[in-house]
Tab-separated table of C-alpha atoms in Angstrom:
chain	number	residue	atom	x	y	z
N	238	MET	CA	10.059	-228.056	27.678
N	239	GLU	CA	11.361	-227.940	31.267
N	240	THR	CA	15.048	-227.294	31.976
N	241	LEU	CA	16.949	-226.826	35.188
N	242	VAL	CA	18.128	-223.267	35.789
N	243	LYS	CA	21.366	-224.714	37.204
N	244	PRO	CA	22.615	-228.234	36.457
N	245	ALA	CA	22.380	-229.612	39.998
N	246	PRO	CA	22.225	-228.377	43.545
N	247	ALA	CA	25.122	-230.695	44.360
N	248	ALA	CA	27.352	-228.214	42.535
N	249	LEU	CA	26.645	-225.726	45.320
N	250	PRO	CA	27.283	-227.638	48.559
N	251	LEU	CA	26.287	-225.837	51.735
N	252	THR	CA	28.168	-226.086	54.985
N	253	HIS	CA	26.301	-226.043	58.284
N	254	ARG	CA	27.507	-222.444	58.720
N	255	ASP	CA	26.122	-221.465	55.295
N	256	THR	CA	22.800	-223.061	56.157
N	257	LEU	CA	22.587	-221.187	59.463
N	258	TRP	CA	23.222	-217.878	57.721
N	259	ILE	CA	20.536	-218.576	55.110
N	260	VAL	CA	18.071	-219.462	57.886
N	261	ALA	CA	19.027	-216.207	59.634
N	262	GLY	CA	18.295	-214.368	56.405
N	263	VAL	CA	14.664	-215.518	56.324
N	264	LEU	CA	13.918	-215.332	60.054
N	265	LEU	CA	13.592	-211.534	60.097
N	266	PRO	CA	10.893	-211.515	57.368
N	267	VAL	CA	9.094	-214.277	59.311
N	268	PHE	CA	9.282	-212.262	62.534
N	269	MET	CA	8.106	-209.124	60.744
N	270	ALA	CA	5.042	-210.849	59.278
N	271	SER	CA	4.211	-212.707	62.519
N	272	LEU	CA	4.498	-209.541	64.597
N	273	ASP	CA	2.349	-207.404	62.318
N	274	GLN	CA	-1.089	-208.827	63.075
N	275	ALA	CA	-0.504	-208.793	66.852
N	276	LEU	CA	0.590	-205.153	66.723
N	277	VAL	CA	-2.335	-204.030	64.589
N	278	ALA	CA	-4.981	-205.975	66.536
N	279	THR	CA	-3.896	-204.324	69.797
N	280	ALA	CA	-3.976	-200.842	68.283
N	281	LEU	CA	-7.370	-201.195	66.544
N	282	PRO	CA	-9.473	-199.384	69.210
N	283	THR	CA	-7.083	-196.413	69.151
N	284	ILE	CA	-7.149	-196.341	65.345
N	285	GLY	CA	-10.958	-196.401	65.362
N	286	HIS	CA	-11.063	-193.490	67.802
N	287	ALA	CA	-8.519	-191.501	65.781
N	288	PHE	CA	-10.502	-191.851	62.549
N	289	ASP	CA	-13.939	-191.873	64.227
N	290	ALA	CA	-14.661	-195.084	62.304
N	291	THR	CA	-15.117	-197.862	64.839
N	292	GLY	CA	-17.699	-199.612	62.664
N	293	GLN	CA	-15.144	-200.135	59.866
N	294	LEU	CA	-12.295	-201.467	61.987
N	295	SER	CA	-12.845	-205.107	61.037
N	296	TRP	CA	-11.830	-204.237	57.474
N	297	VAL	CA	-8.364	-203.153	58.639
N	298	VAL	CA	-7.715	-206.794	59.550
N	299	SER	CA	-9.901	-208.361	56.860
N	300	ALA	CA	-8.248	-206.468	53.989
N	301	TYR	CA	-4.853	-207.879	54.957
N	302	LEU	CA	-6.240	-211.391	55.452
N	303	LEU	CA	-8.141	-211.323	52.160
N	304	THR	CA	-5.254	-210.228	49.936
N	305	SER	CA	-2.622	-212.343	51.690
N	306	THR	CA	-4.762	-215.474	51.379
N	307	ALA	CA	-5.499	-214.849	47.712
N	308	ALA	CA	-1.873	-214.075	46.802
N	309	THR	CA	-0.255	-217.058	48.560
N	310	PRO	CA	-0.521	-219.565	45.654
N	311	LEU	CA	0.934	-216.979	43.279
N	312	TYR	CA	4.097	-216.656	45.336
N	313	GLY	CA	4.573	-220.415	45.354
N	314	LYS	CA	4.284	-220.699	41.595
N	315	ILE	CA	6.506	-217.691	40.936
N	316	SER	CA	9.194	-218.929	43.338
N	317	ASP	CA	9.261	-222.315	41.602
N	318	THR	CA	9.692	-220.461	38.314
N	319	ARG	CA	11.856	-217.436	39.138
N	320	GLY	CA	13.616	-218.473	42.339
N	321	ARG	CA	13.166	-217.962	46.091
N	322	ARG	CA	15.432	-214.917	46.456
N	323	VAL	CA	13.706	-212.639	43.947
N	324	THR	CA	10.275	-213.747	45.205
N	325	MET	CA	11.168	-213.047	48.838
N	326	LEU	CA	12.618	-209.627	47.933
N	327	ALA	CA	9.423	-208.725	46.074
N	328	GLY	CA	7.312	-209.730	49.067
N	329	ILE	CA	9.424	-207.671	51.474
N	330	GLY	CA	9.313	-204.637	49.201
N	331	ILE	CA	5.520	-204.733	48.814
N	332	PHE	CA	5.070	-205.349	52.555
N	333	VAL	CA	7.181	-202.303	53.480
N	334	ALA	CA	5.409	-200.135	50.892
N	335	GLY	CA	2.079	-201.164	52.411
N	336	ALA	CA	3.355	-200.389	55.920
N	337	ILE	CA	4.425	-196.871	54.894
N	338	ALA	CA	1.083	-196.257	53.179
N	339	SER	CA	-0.730	-197.495	56.314
N	340	ALA	CA	1.272	-195.219	58.620
N	341	LEU	CA	0.547	-192.190	56.411
N	342	ALA	CA	-3.137	-193.005	55.809
N	343	PRO	CA	-5.272	-189.867	56.232
N	344	ASN	CA	-8.547	-191.763	56.717
N	345	ILE	CA	-9.921	-195.230	57.371
N	346	THR	CA	-10.559	-195.968	53.680
N	347	SER	CA	-6.937	-195.241	52.781
N	348	LEU	CA	-5.781	-197.403	55.683
N	349	ILE	CA	-7.916	-200.343	54.535
N	350	LEU	CA	-6.509	-200.095	50.996
N	351	ALA	CA	-2.961	-199.836	52.343
N	352	ARG	CA	-3.496	-202.919	54.499
N	353	GLY	CA	-4.652	-204.768	51.391
N	354	LEU	CA	-1.373	-203.847	49.691
N	355	GLN	CA	0.579	-204.931	52.768
N	356	GLY	CA	-1.235	-208.277	52.726
N	357	ILE	CA	-0.060	-208.944	49.163
N	358	GLY	CA	3.513	-208.574	50.395
N	359	GLY	CA	2.943	-210.504	53.609
N	360	ALA	CA	1.678	-213.512	51.662
N	361	GLY	CA	5.178	-214.153	50.375
N	362	LEU	CA	7.103	-213.985	53.645
N	363	VAL	CA	6.283	-216.942	55.908
N	364	ALA	CA	5.467	-219.475	53.166
N	365	GLN	CA	8.627	-218.572	51.236
N	366	ALA	CA	10.737	-218.874	54.381
N	367	MET	CA	9.481	-222.418	54.949
N	368	THR	CA	10.167	-223.186	51.273
N	369	VAL	CA	13.749	-221.930	51.673
N	370	LEU	CA	14.142	-224.239	54.663
N	371	GLY	CA	12.995	-227.096	52.444
N	372	ASP	CA	15.623	-226.127	49.854
N	373	ILE	CA	18.568	-226.214	52.233
N	374	ALA	CA	17.677	-229.075	54.584
N	375	PRO	CA	16.268	-232.500	53.664
N	376	PRO	CA	13.217	-233.624	55.669
N	377	LYS	CA	15.197	-235.819	58.056
N	378	GLN	CA	17.439	-232.914	59.132
N	379	ARG	CA	14.866	-230.142	59.106
N	380	ALA	CA	13.960	-230.380	62.798
N	381	LYS	CA	17.212	-228.798	63.990
N	382	TYR	CA	16.455	-225.651	61.986
N	383	TYR	CA	12.750	-225.615	62.858
N	384	THR	CA	13.896	-224.670	66.362
N	385	TYR	CA	14.714	-221.168	65.200
N	386	PHE	CA	11.342	-220.702	63.507
N	387	SER	CA	9.556	-221.848	66.672
N	388	ILE	CA	11.457	-219.265	68.718
N	389	ILE	CA	10.467	-216.534	66.271
N	390	TYR	CA	6.765	-217.469	66.287
N	391	THR	CA	6.668	-217.652	70.089
N	392	SER	CA	8.509	-214.348	70.498
N	393	ALA	CA	6.205	-212.524	68.079
N	394	ALA	CA	3.100	-213.927	69.798
N	395	GLY	CA	4.418	-212.889	73.207
N	396	ILE	CA	5.764	-209.379	72.605
N	397	GLY	CA	3.414	-208.233	69.814
N	398	PRO	CA	0.452	-207.274	72.026
N	399	VAL	CA	2.769	-205.576	74.544
N	400	ILE	CA	4.525	-203.420	71.938
N	401	GLY	CA	1.256	-202.637	70.143
N	402	GLY	CA	-0.400	-201.569	73.379
N	403	LEU	CA	2.567	-199.386	74.332
N	404	PHE	CA	2.598	-197.617	70.971
N	405	ALA	CA	-1.176	-197.107	70.867
N	406	GLU	CA	-1.609	-195.984	74.474
N	407	HIS	CA	1.505	-193.895	75.121
N	408	LEU	CA	2.933	-192.905	71.711
N	409	HIS	CA	1.061	-192.972	68.372
N	410	TRP	CA	-0.858	-195.722	66.573
N	411	SER	CA	1.093	-195.215	63.318
N	412	LEU	CA	4.197	-196.662	65.001
N	413	VAL	CA	2.704	-200.140	64.714
N	414	PHE	CA	3.269	-199.689	60.956
N	415	TRP	CA	6.458	-197.620	61.020
N	416	ILE	CA	8.238	-200.342	62.997
N	417	SER	CA	8.029	-202.574	59.908
N	418	VAL	CA	10.093	-200.137	57.826
N	419	PRO	CA	13.521	-200.538	59.502
N	420	MET	CA	12.884	-204.261	59.946
N	421	GLY	CA	11.902	-204.528	56.284
N	422	LEU	CA	14.999	-202.680	55.077
N	423	ALA	CA	17.214	-204.918	57.208
N	424	ALA	CA	15.361	-208.006	55.967
N	425	PHE	CA	15.766	-206.855	52.360
N	426	ALA	CA	19.518	-206.381	52.786
N	427	MET	CA	19.997	-209.714	54.568
N	428	THR	CA	17.849	-211.657	52.130
N	429	SER	CA	19.457	-210.103	49.073
N	430	THR	CA	22.922	-211.078	50.284
N	431	LEU	CA	22.429	-214.385	52.073
N	432	LEU	CA	20.028	-216.064	49.646
N	433	ARG	CA	22.583	-215.793	46.834
N	434	LYS	CA	24.063	-219.049	48.201
N	435	LEU	CA	20.706	-220.824	48.075
N	436	PRO	CA	20.622	-223.956	45.885
N	437	ARG	CA	18.604	-223.464	42.712
N	438	TYR	CA	15.852	-225.977	41.888
N	439	GLU	CA	13.498	-223.876	39.808
N	440	ARG	CA	12.519	-224.781	36.287
N	441	TYR	CA	11.143	-222.750	33.449
N	442	HIS	CA	7.344	-222.696	33.504
N	443	ARG	CA	4.712	-220.716	31.712
N	444	LEU	CA	2.814	-218.724	34.303
N	445	ASP	CA	-0.901	-219.481	34.317
N	446	ILE	CA	-2.123	-215.889	34.298
N	447	ALA	CA	-5.774	-216.853	33.728
N	448	GLY	CA	-5.637	-219.298	36.631
N	449	ALA	CA	-4.003	-216.668	38.827
N	450	VAL	CA	-6.723	-214.124	38.069
N	451	LEU	CA	-9.461	-216.682	38.745
N	452	ILE	CA	-8.060	-217.883	42.068
N	453	VAL	CA	-7.514	-214.327	43.306
N	454	ALA	CA	-11.058	-213.353	42.317
N	455	ALA	CA	-12.627	-216.548	43.707
N	456	SER	CA	-10.809	-216.458	47.048
N	457	SER	CA	-11.317	-212.709	47.407
N	458	THR	CA	-15.075	-212.950	46.965
N	459	LEU	CA	-15.252	-215.927	49.325
N	460	MET	CA	-13.222	-214.071	51.958
N	461	LEU	CA	-15.523	-211.072	51.468
N	462	VAL	CA	-18.535	-213.266	52.228
N	463	MET	CA	-16.844	-214.817	55.265
N	464	ASN	CA	-15.851	-211.456	56.719
N	465	THR	CA	-19.101	-209.546	56.107
N	466	GLY	CA	-21.764	-212.230	56.535
N	467	GLY	CA	-23.640	-211.693	59.786
N	468	LYS	CA	-21.735	-208.477	60.425
N	469	THR	CA	-21.958	-205.896	57.637
N	470	TRP	CA	-24.790	-207.754	55.875
N	471	ALA	CA	-27.212	-210.436	57.031
N	472	TRP	CA	-26.397	-213.960	55.851
N	473	LEU	CA	-29.496	-214.107	53.633
N	474	SER	CA	-29.190	-210.558	52.303
N	475	LYS	CA	-29.057	-210.031	48.565
N	476	GLU	CA	-25.450	-208.823	48.839
N	477	ILE	CA	-24.229	-212.017	50.534
N	478	VAL	CA	-26.265	-214.256	48.220
N	479	THR	CA	-24.897	-212.431	45.158
N	480	PHE	CA	-21.279	-212.599	46.275
N	481	SER	CA	-21.683	-216.261	47.268
N	482	ALA	CA	-23.038	-217.151	43.839
N	483	LEU	CA	-20.253	-215.175	42.175
N	484	SER	CA	-17.624	-216.931	44.286
N	485	ALA	CA	-19.076	-220.360	43.445
N	486	LEU	CA	-18.982	-219.514	39.728
N	487	LEU	CA	-15.403	-218.286	39.922
N	488	TRP	CA	-14.284	-221.422	41.804
N	489	LEU	CA	-15.967	-223.594	39.151
N	490	LEU	CA	-14.142	-221.711	36.399
N	491	PHE	CA	-10.867	-222.054	38.311
N	492	PHE	CA	-11.211	-225.837	38.650
N	493	LEU	CA	-12.106	-226.101	34.963
N	494	ARG	CA	-8.939	-224.119	34.243
N	495	LEU	CA	-6.877	-226.521	36.369
N	496	ALA	CA	-8.213	-229.445	34.368
N	497	ARG	CA	-7.559	-227.893	30.949
N	498	ALA	CA	-4.442	-225.703	31.251
N	499	ALA	CA	-1.149	-227.084	29.947
N	500	GLU	CA	0.672	-225.801	33.060
N	501	PRO	CA	-1.985	-224.925	35.657
N	502	LEU	CA	-1.286	-222.639	38.593
N	503	ILE	CA	-1.621	-225.598	40.994
N	504	PRO	CA	-0.280	-228.755	39.293
N	505	LEU	CA	-2.869	-231.512	39.577
N	506	GLY	CA	-0.083	-234.007	40.119
N	507	ILE	CA	0.502	-232.445	43.540
N	508	LEU	CA	-3.157	-232.725	44.545
N	509	ARG	CA	-3.372	-236.298	43.250
N	510	ASN	CA	-0.699	-237.331	45.726
N	511	PRO	CA	-2.568	-238.894	48.693
N	512	ILE	CA	0.181	-237.866	51.135
N	513	VAL	CA	-0.209	-234.237	50.073
N	514	ARG	CA	-3.994	-234.383	50.397
N	515	CYS	CA	-3.890	-235.961	53.860
N	516	ALA	CA	-1.184	-233.559	55.055
N	517	ILE	CA	-3.208	-230.555	53.884
N	518	VAL	CA	-6.349	-231.874	55.624
N	519	ALA	CA	-4.492	-232.478	58.910
N	520	ASN	CA	-2.698	-229.129	58.826
N	521	SER	CA	-5.605	-226.995	57.610
N	522	PHE	CA	-8.397	-228.369	59.822
N	523	GLY	CA	-6.113	-228.428	62.849
N	524	TRP	CA	-4.869	-224.879	62.433
N	525	ALA	CA	-8.385	-223.642	61.630
N	526	ALA	CA	-9.557	-225.021	64.980
N	527	MET	CA	-6.694	-223.355	66.863
N	528	ILE	CA	-7.215	-220.005	65.122
N	529	GLY	CA	-10.940	-220.164	65.860
N	530	LEU	CA	-10.219	-220.790	69.535
N	531	ASN	CA	-7.727	-217.932	69.658
N	532	ILE	CA	-10.303	-215.523	68.225
N	533	TYR	CA	-13.354	-216.522	70.292
N	534	LEU	CA	-11.832	-217.520	73.635
N	535	PRO	CA	-11.491	-213.848	74.737
N	536	LEU	CA	-15.235	-213.441	74.191
N	537	TYR	CA	-15.872	-216.654	76.144
N	538	LEU	CA	-13.706	-215.524	79.055
N	539	GLN	CA	-15.424	-212.157	79.250
N	540	SER	CA	-19.021	-213.262	78.739
N	541	VAL	CA	-19.123	-216.615	80.553
N	542	LEU	CA	-16.305	-216.447	83.093
N	543	GLY	CA	-16.635	-212.704	83.735
N	544	GLN	CA	-13.074	-211.586	83.008
N	545	THR	CA	-11.930	-208.155	81.860
N	546	PRO	CA	-10.402	-207.728	78.372
N	547	SER	CA	-6.877	-207.361	79.800
N	548	GLU	CA	-7.286	-210.451	81.997
N	549	SER	CA	-8.571	-212.519	79.094
N	550	GLY	CA	-5.612	-211.475	76.949
N	551	VAL	CA	-3.085	-212.542	79.579
N	552	ASN	CA	-4.819	-215.864	80.175
N	553	LEU	CA	-4.614	-216.797	76.492
N	554	ILE	CA	-0.832	-216.458	76.196
N	555	VAL	CA	-0.459	-220.068	77.333
N	556	LEU	CA	-2.176	-221.353	74.162
N	557	MET	CA	0.301	-219.912	71.642
N	558	VAL	CA	3.321	-220.566	73.860
N	559	THR	CA	2.435	-224.247	74.319
N	560	ILE	CA	1.615	-224.703	70.615
N	561	ASN	CA	4.992	-223.365	69.504
N	562	THR	CA	6.907	-225.149	72.254
N	563	SER	CA	5.330	-228.513	71.483
N	564	ALA	CA	5.793	-227.908	67.736
N	565	LEU	CA	9.506	-227.657	68.408
N	566	VAL	CA	9.473	-230.905	70.392
N	567	GLY	CA	7.364	-232.603	67.721
N	568	ALA	CA	9.818	-231.648	64.989
N	569	GLN	CA	12.718	-233.045	66.996
N	570	VAL	CA	10.866	-236.295	67.714
N	571	ALA	CA	9.895	-236.744	64.052
N	572	ALA	CA	13.527	-236.462	62.994
N	573	ARG	CA	14.476	-239.312	65.332
N	574	MET	CA	11.578	-241.735	64.816
N	575	GLU	CA	10.933	-244.057	61.888
N	576	HIS	CA	7.178	-243.961	62.567
N	577	TYR	CA	6.959	-240.201	62.938
N	578	LYS	CA	3.128	-240.111	62.962
N	579	PHE	CA	2.817	-241.929	66.253
N	580	TYR	CA	3.753	-239.027	68.531
N	581	PRO	CA	1.477	-236.351	66.921
N	582	LEU	CA	-1.419	-238.827	66.782
N	583	ILE	CA	-1.163	-239.367	70.534
N	584	THR	CA	-0.837	-235.655	71.308
N	585	LEU	CA	-3.659	-234.674	68.945
N	586	PHE	CA	-5.923	-237.190	70.669
N	587	ILE	CA	-5.112	-235.453	73.973
N	588	CYS	CA	-5.914	-232.094	72.335
N	589	ILE	CA	-9.323	-233.396	71.200
N	590	LEU	CA	-10.095	-234.671	74.692
N	591	SER	CA	-9.133	-231.324	76.231
N	592	ILE	CA	-11.469	-229.379	73.929
N	593	GLY	CA	-14.211	-231.917	74.625
N	594	TRP	CA	-13.651	-231.377	78.353
N	595	LEU	CA	-13.936	-227.634	77.763
N	596	ALA	CA	-17.297	-228.187	76.049
N	597	THR	CA	-18.698	-230.303	78.887
N	598	ARG	CA	-17.458	-227.926	81.605
N	599	VAL	CA	-18.070	-224.691	79.726
N	600	ASP	CA	-19.854	-222.862	82.583
N	601	THR	CA	-18.231	-224.489	85.637
N	602	LEU	CA	-14.510	-224.191	84.883
N	603	SER	CA	-12.198	-222.594	87.415
N	604	MET	CA	-9.422	-220.456	85.966
N	605	LEU	CA	-6.786	-222.945	87.038
N	606	GLU	CA	-8.689	-225.726	85.283
N	607	PHE	CA	-9.124	-223.525	82.199
N	608	GLU	CA	-5.377	-222.801	82.001
N	609	LEU	CA	-4.599	-226.515	82.340
N	610	VAL	CA	-7.061	-227.423	79.577
N	611	LEU	CA	-5.639	-224.709	77.325
N	612	ALA	CA	-2.082	-225.902	77.962
N	613	LEU	CA	-3.066	-229.491	77.081
N	614	ALA	CA	-4.749	-228.272	73.890
N	615	GLY	CA	-1.667	-226.332	72.820
N	616	LEU	CA	0.764	-229.089	73.751
N	617	GLY	CA	-1.459	-231.606	71.976
N	618	PHE	CA	-1.797	-229.776	68.679
N	619	GLY	CA	1.750	-228.408	68.349
N	620	PRO	CA	3.443	-231.522	66.871
N	621	VAL	CA	0.794	-231.822	64.122
N	622	ALA	CA	1.958	-228.677	62.334
N	623	PRO	CA	5.628	-229.576	61.673
N	624	VAL	CA	4.964	-233.253	60.981
N	625	SER	CA	2.226	-232.597	58.401
N	626	SER	CA	4.337	-229.858	56.789
N	627	VAL	CA	7.463	-232.016	56.588
N	628	ALA	CA	5.458	-234.989	55.244
N	629	LEU	CA	4.064	-232.812	52.440
N	630	GLN	CA	7.490	-231.431	51.540
N	631	ASN	CA	8.939	-234.944	51.646
N	632	ALA	CA	6.403	-236.148	49.073
N	633	VAL	CA	6.945	-233.619	46.249
N	634	MET	CA	9.711	-232.863	43.775
N	635	MET	CA	12.078	-230.008	44.627
N	636	HIS	CA	10.975	-227.902	41.657
N	637	GLN	CA	7.390	-228.064	42.999
N	638	LEU	CA	8.276	-227.352	46.634
N	639	GLY	CA	7.265	-223.678	46.632
N	640	THR	CA	3.942	-224.462	44.994
N	641	ALA	CA	3.176	-227.291	47.432
N	642	VAL	CA	4.027	-225.220	50.535
N	643	SER	CA	1.948	-222.309	49.242
N	644	VAL	CA	-1.021	-224.578	48.509
N	645	MET	CA	-0.912	-225.778	52.129
N	646	SER	CA	-0.686	-222.177	53.405
N	647	PHE	CA	-3.553	-221.123	51.148
N	648	ALA	CA	-5.770	-224.020	52.282
N	649	ARG	CA	-4.958	-223.298	55.933
N	650	SER	CA	-5.949	-219.628	55.625
N	651	LEU	CA	-9.076	-220.412	53.631
N	652	PHE	CA	-10.291	-223.136	56.013
N	653	ALA	CA	-9.573	-220.876	58.977
N	654	ALA	CA	-11.644	-218.078	57.462
N	655	VAL	CA	-14.575	-220.422	56.815
N	656	LEU	CA	-14.448	-221.888	60.323
N	657	VAL	CA	-14.133	-218.485	62.003
N	658	ALA	CA	-17.226	-217.346	60.140
N	659	ALA	CA	-19.092	-220.554	61.066
N	660	LEU	CA	-18.164	-220.237	64.740
N	661	GLY	CA	-19.250	-216.606	64.687
N	662	ALA	CA	-22.585	-217.643	63.238
N	663	ILE	CA	-23.053	-220.109	66.119
N	664	VAL	CA	-22.437	-217.451	68.736
N	665	LEU	CA	-24.379	-214.691	66.967
N	666	HIS	CA	-27.380	-216.936	66.296
N	667	ALA	CA	-27.634	-217.684	69.999
N	668	VAL	CA	-27.994	-213.982	70.759
N	669	GLY	CA	-30.466	-213.145	68.037
N	670	GLY	CA	-28.016	-212.202	65.275
N	671	GLU	CA	-26.314	-209.376	67.127
N	672	MET	CA	-23.191	-207.915	65.578
N	673	LEU	CA	-19.907	-209.210	66.937
N	674	THR	CA	-18.926	-205.796	68.247
N	675	GLY	CA	-21.865	-205.866	70.590
N	676	ALA	CA	-21.912	-209.563	71.343
N	677	ALA	CA	-19.951	-209.405	74.589
N	678	ALA	CA	-22.473	-207.131	76.271
N	679	THR	CA	-25.401	-209.139	74.974
N	680	LEU	CA	-23.943	-212.447	76.098
N	681	ALA	CA	-23.100	-211.085	79.519
N	682	ALA	CA	-26.764	-210.255	79.982
N	683	ASP	CA	-27.793	-213.775	78.974
N	684	ARG	CA	-25.253	-216.147	80.492
N	685	ASP	CA	-27.346	-219.234	79.754
N	686	GLY	CA	-27.469	-218.337	76.069
N	687	ALA	CA	-23.734	-217.694	76.083
N	688	THR	CA	-23.046	-221.026	77.769
N	689	ALA	CA	-25.074	-222.960	75.191
N	690	ALA	CA	-23.489	-221.052	72.295
N	691	PHE	CA	-19.937	-221.673	73.425
N	692	ARG	CA	-20.636	-225.323	74.235
N	693	ASN	CA	-21.664	-225.773	70.587
N	694	LEU	CA	-18.653	-223.763	69.460
N	695	PHE	CA	-16.250	-226.013	71.360
N	696	TRP	CA	-17.884	-229.180	70.014
N	697	VAL	CA	-17.539	-227.899	66.429
N	698	THR	CA	-13.896	-227.078	67.119
N	699	ALA	CA	-13.341	-230.582	68.504
N	700	GLY	CA	-15.002	-231.971	65.362
N	701	CYS	CA	-12.491	-230.130	63.167
N	702	LEU	CA	-9.675	-231.603	65.216
N	703	VAL	CA	-11.147	-235.079	64.691
N	704	ILE	CA	-11.008	-234.491	60.912
N	705	ALA	CA	-7.366	-233.408	61.311
N	706	PHE	CA	-6.738	-236.608	63.291
N	707	LEU	CA	-8.229	-238.734	60.504
N	708	GLY	CA	-6.121	-236.926	57.891
N	709	LEU	CA	-2.971	-237.630	59.894
N	710	LEU	CA	-4.017	-241.239	60.556
N	711	LEU	CA	-4.618	-241.944	56.852
N	712	MET	CA	-1.415	-240.212	55.710
N	713	GLU	CA	1.186	-242.684	54.485
N	714	GLU	CA	4.455	-242.669	56.450
N	715	LYS	CA	6.889	-242.279	53.595
N	716	PRO	CA	10.452	-242.471	55.009
N	717	LEU	CA	11.924	-238.995	55.467
N	718	LEU	CA	14.627	-238.354	52.911
N	719	THR	CA	18.150	-237.577	54.031
N	720	SER	CA	19.127	-235.705	50.855
N	721	ASN	CA	17.304	-233.251	48.599
N	722	GLU	CA	19.078	-234.652	45.536
N	723	THR	CA	16.801	-237.698	45.593
N	724	ARG	CA	13.814	-235.425	44.969
N	725	ILE	CA	15.025	-233.920	41.695
N	726	GLU	CA	13.546	-235.111	38.403
C-alpha cells in the first residue's frame, strides 16, 4: 500500500528566496560532476606517463562511465522512495570517497577501481539535481531556474580543460582528484542544510533488488563491450562475443523482471506513456550525436584539417558554449509559448542541415566555415535538451519524478556509449582496424581514407539527429503545468 511521507507539499510553501537557496544547494554538486571528466581527460597523458601504463588509460574514463551509467536508475528509484536529500548526500559522499582513492592510487589498477567507485557517486549528482528542480518549480516556471544550470554547465566545460592542464603540466596530476574533496565537503554541508526545506513527494515502495542487480549487470557488460570492442579485443573475438551474449541474456532477464515484478525498478506505466517515450528518444539520440561529435571532432581536425591537438581543443569550445547558451534560450522560449515544440523543431532542423553540410564539405572546409557550422550545430541542438526534459517531467506523477529523470539520464548515457562505439568502428574500419590510440597517425598518412571515414561518420550523426527530430515531432504538446500539486495522486 502506498502512502505519502508527508500529507501534501502545499503544507510547505516555498518562497522565491527559498527556491533560489535550494537551487544553490544543488548547483555545486552539478558543477563538481561536470568538471570532473574535463579535468581527468586533460590529465590522462600525464597519468599514463606517471604509471607507465598508457595502454590502459581508456579504462580510467570507461570505469567511471560504466558504473555511473549502471547506477543512474538506482538513484532515481531510491530518491522516489527515500527522498532527494538523503540520496544526494549519499552520492556526494561516495563521489568524494572515490576522488580520495583516485588521488592516492599507487598504480593504474587501483586508479581504475577508484574511478569506478567515483562513478557510482557521480551517477546521483546531476540527475538528482534536475529532479530537485522538478520538485520545487512546476514545468511552466522551470525556465527561470534552468538559467543557473546552464551557467554551471558552460563554466565547467570552459574552465575544466584549462585547470586540468595546469595541474598536470605544472603541479601534480593527483590534484585533478583532490580538488573534488573541498568542493564535495562544501556541497555536502550545503545540501544537508538547504534541502531540508524541499517539499516531500516520495512514497513507500519496495525496492526491486533483483531488478537492480540485473540492470547493473546488463548495462555493465554492455558498456564493457562498447568500450573494449575494436580496441582491447577485436569485435569478433571470443571475448566480445561472449560478453555480448551475456549482456543480451541479462537484458532479457531484466525485461522479464519488469513484466512480472509487483513494483519493478522502472515502472512500466512510465514507459507506456507516449510523451515519455518520445521525449527519451529525442533527448537520447540528440545528445548521443552531440557527444559523438565532441569525441571524434578532435581526431577529424588533426587528421583531415591538419591541426595540432591544442588547436583542435580550442576550436571545439564553440560547440559546448553554443549548446548551453541556446539551451538557456530554448528553456526561456518554452516557458512563454503555448506550442513549445515549434522553436526546438526549427533549430534542430538547422542543426541537421549543418551536420549534413559538414559531411558534404568534409575535406574542403576552411576553419572559419568549420567554426560557423559548429556554432549552428550547437545553437540548433541546445533547445532540444530542456524542452524534452521538461515535457517528460510534465507528463509523470511527482512521486515518480526521480525515476523518470533517471531513466532519461540512463538512456542518454547508454545510447551515447553505443553510438560512440559505432562511430569508432566506422573510423577504425576505414584504416584497417587500427587501435584508436594510433588512428590519428594512420589517418594522417591516408587523408583520402580519413575523408571517406569522417564523411560516413557525419552522415550517421545526422541520421541520429533525424531520429531525435522525429521523436520531438511525434511528442504530444501537453500544456505545461503551473503547479506541482496537480501532479500528485
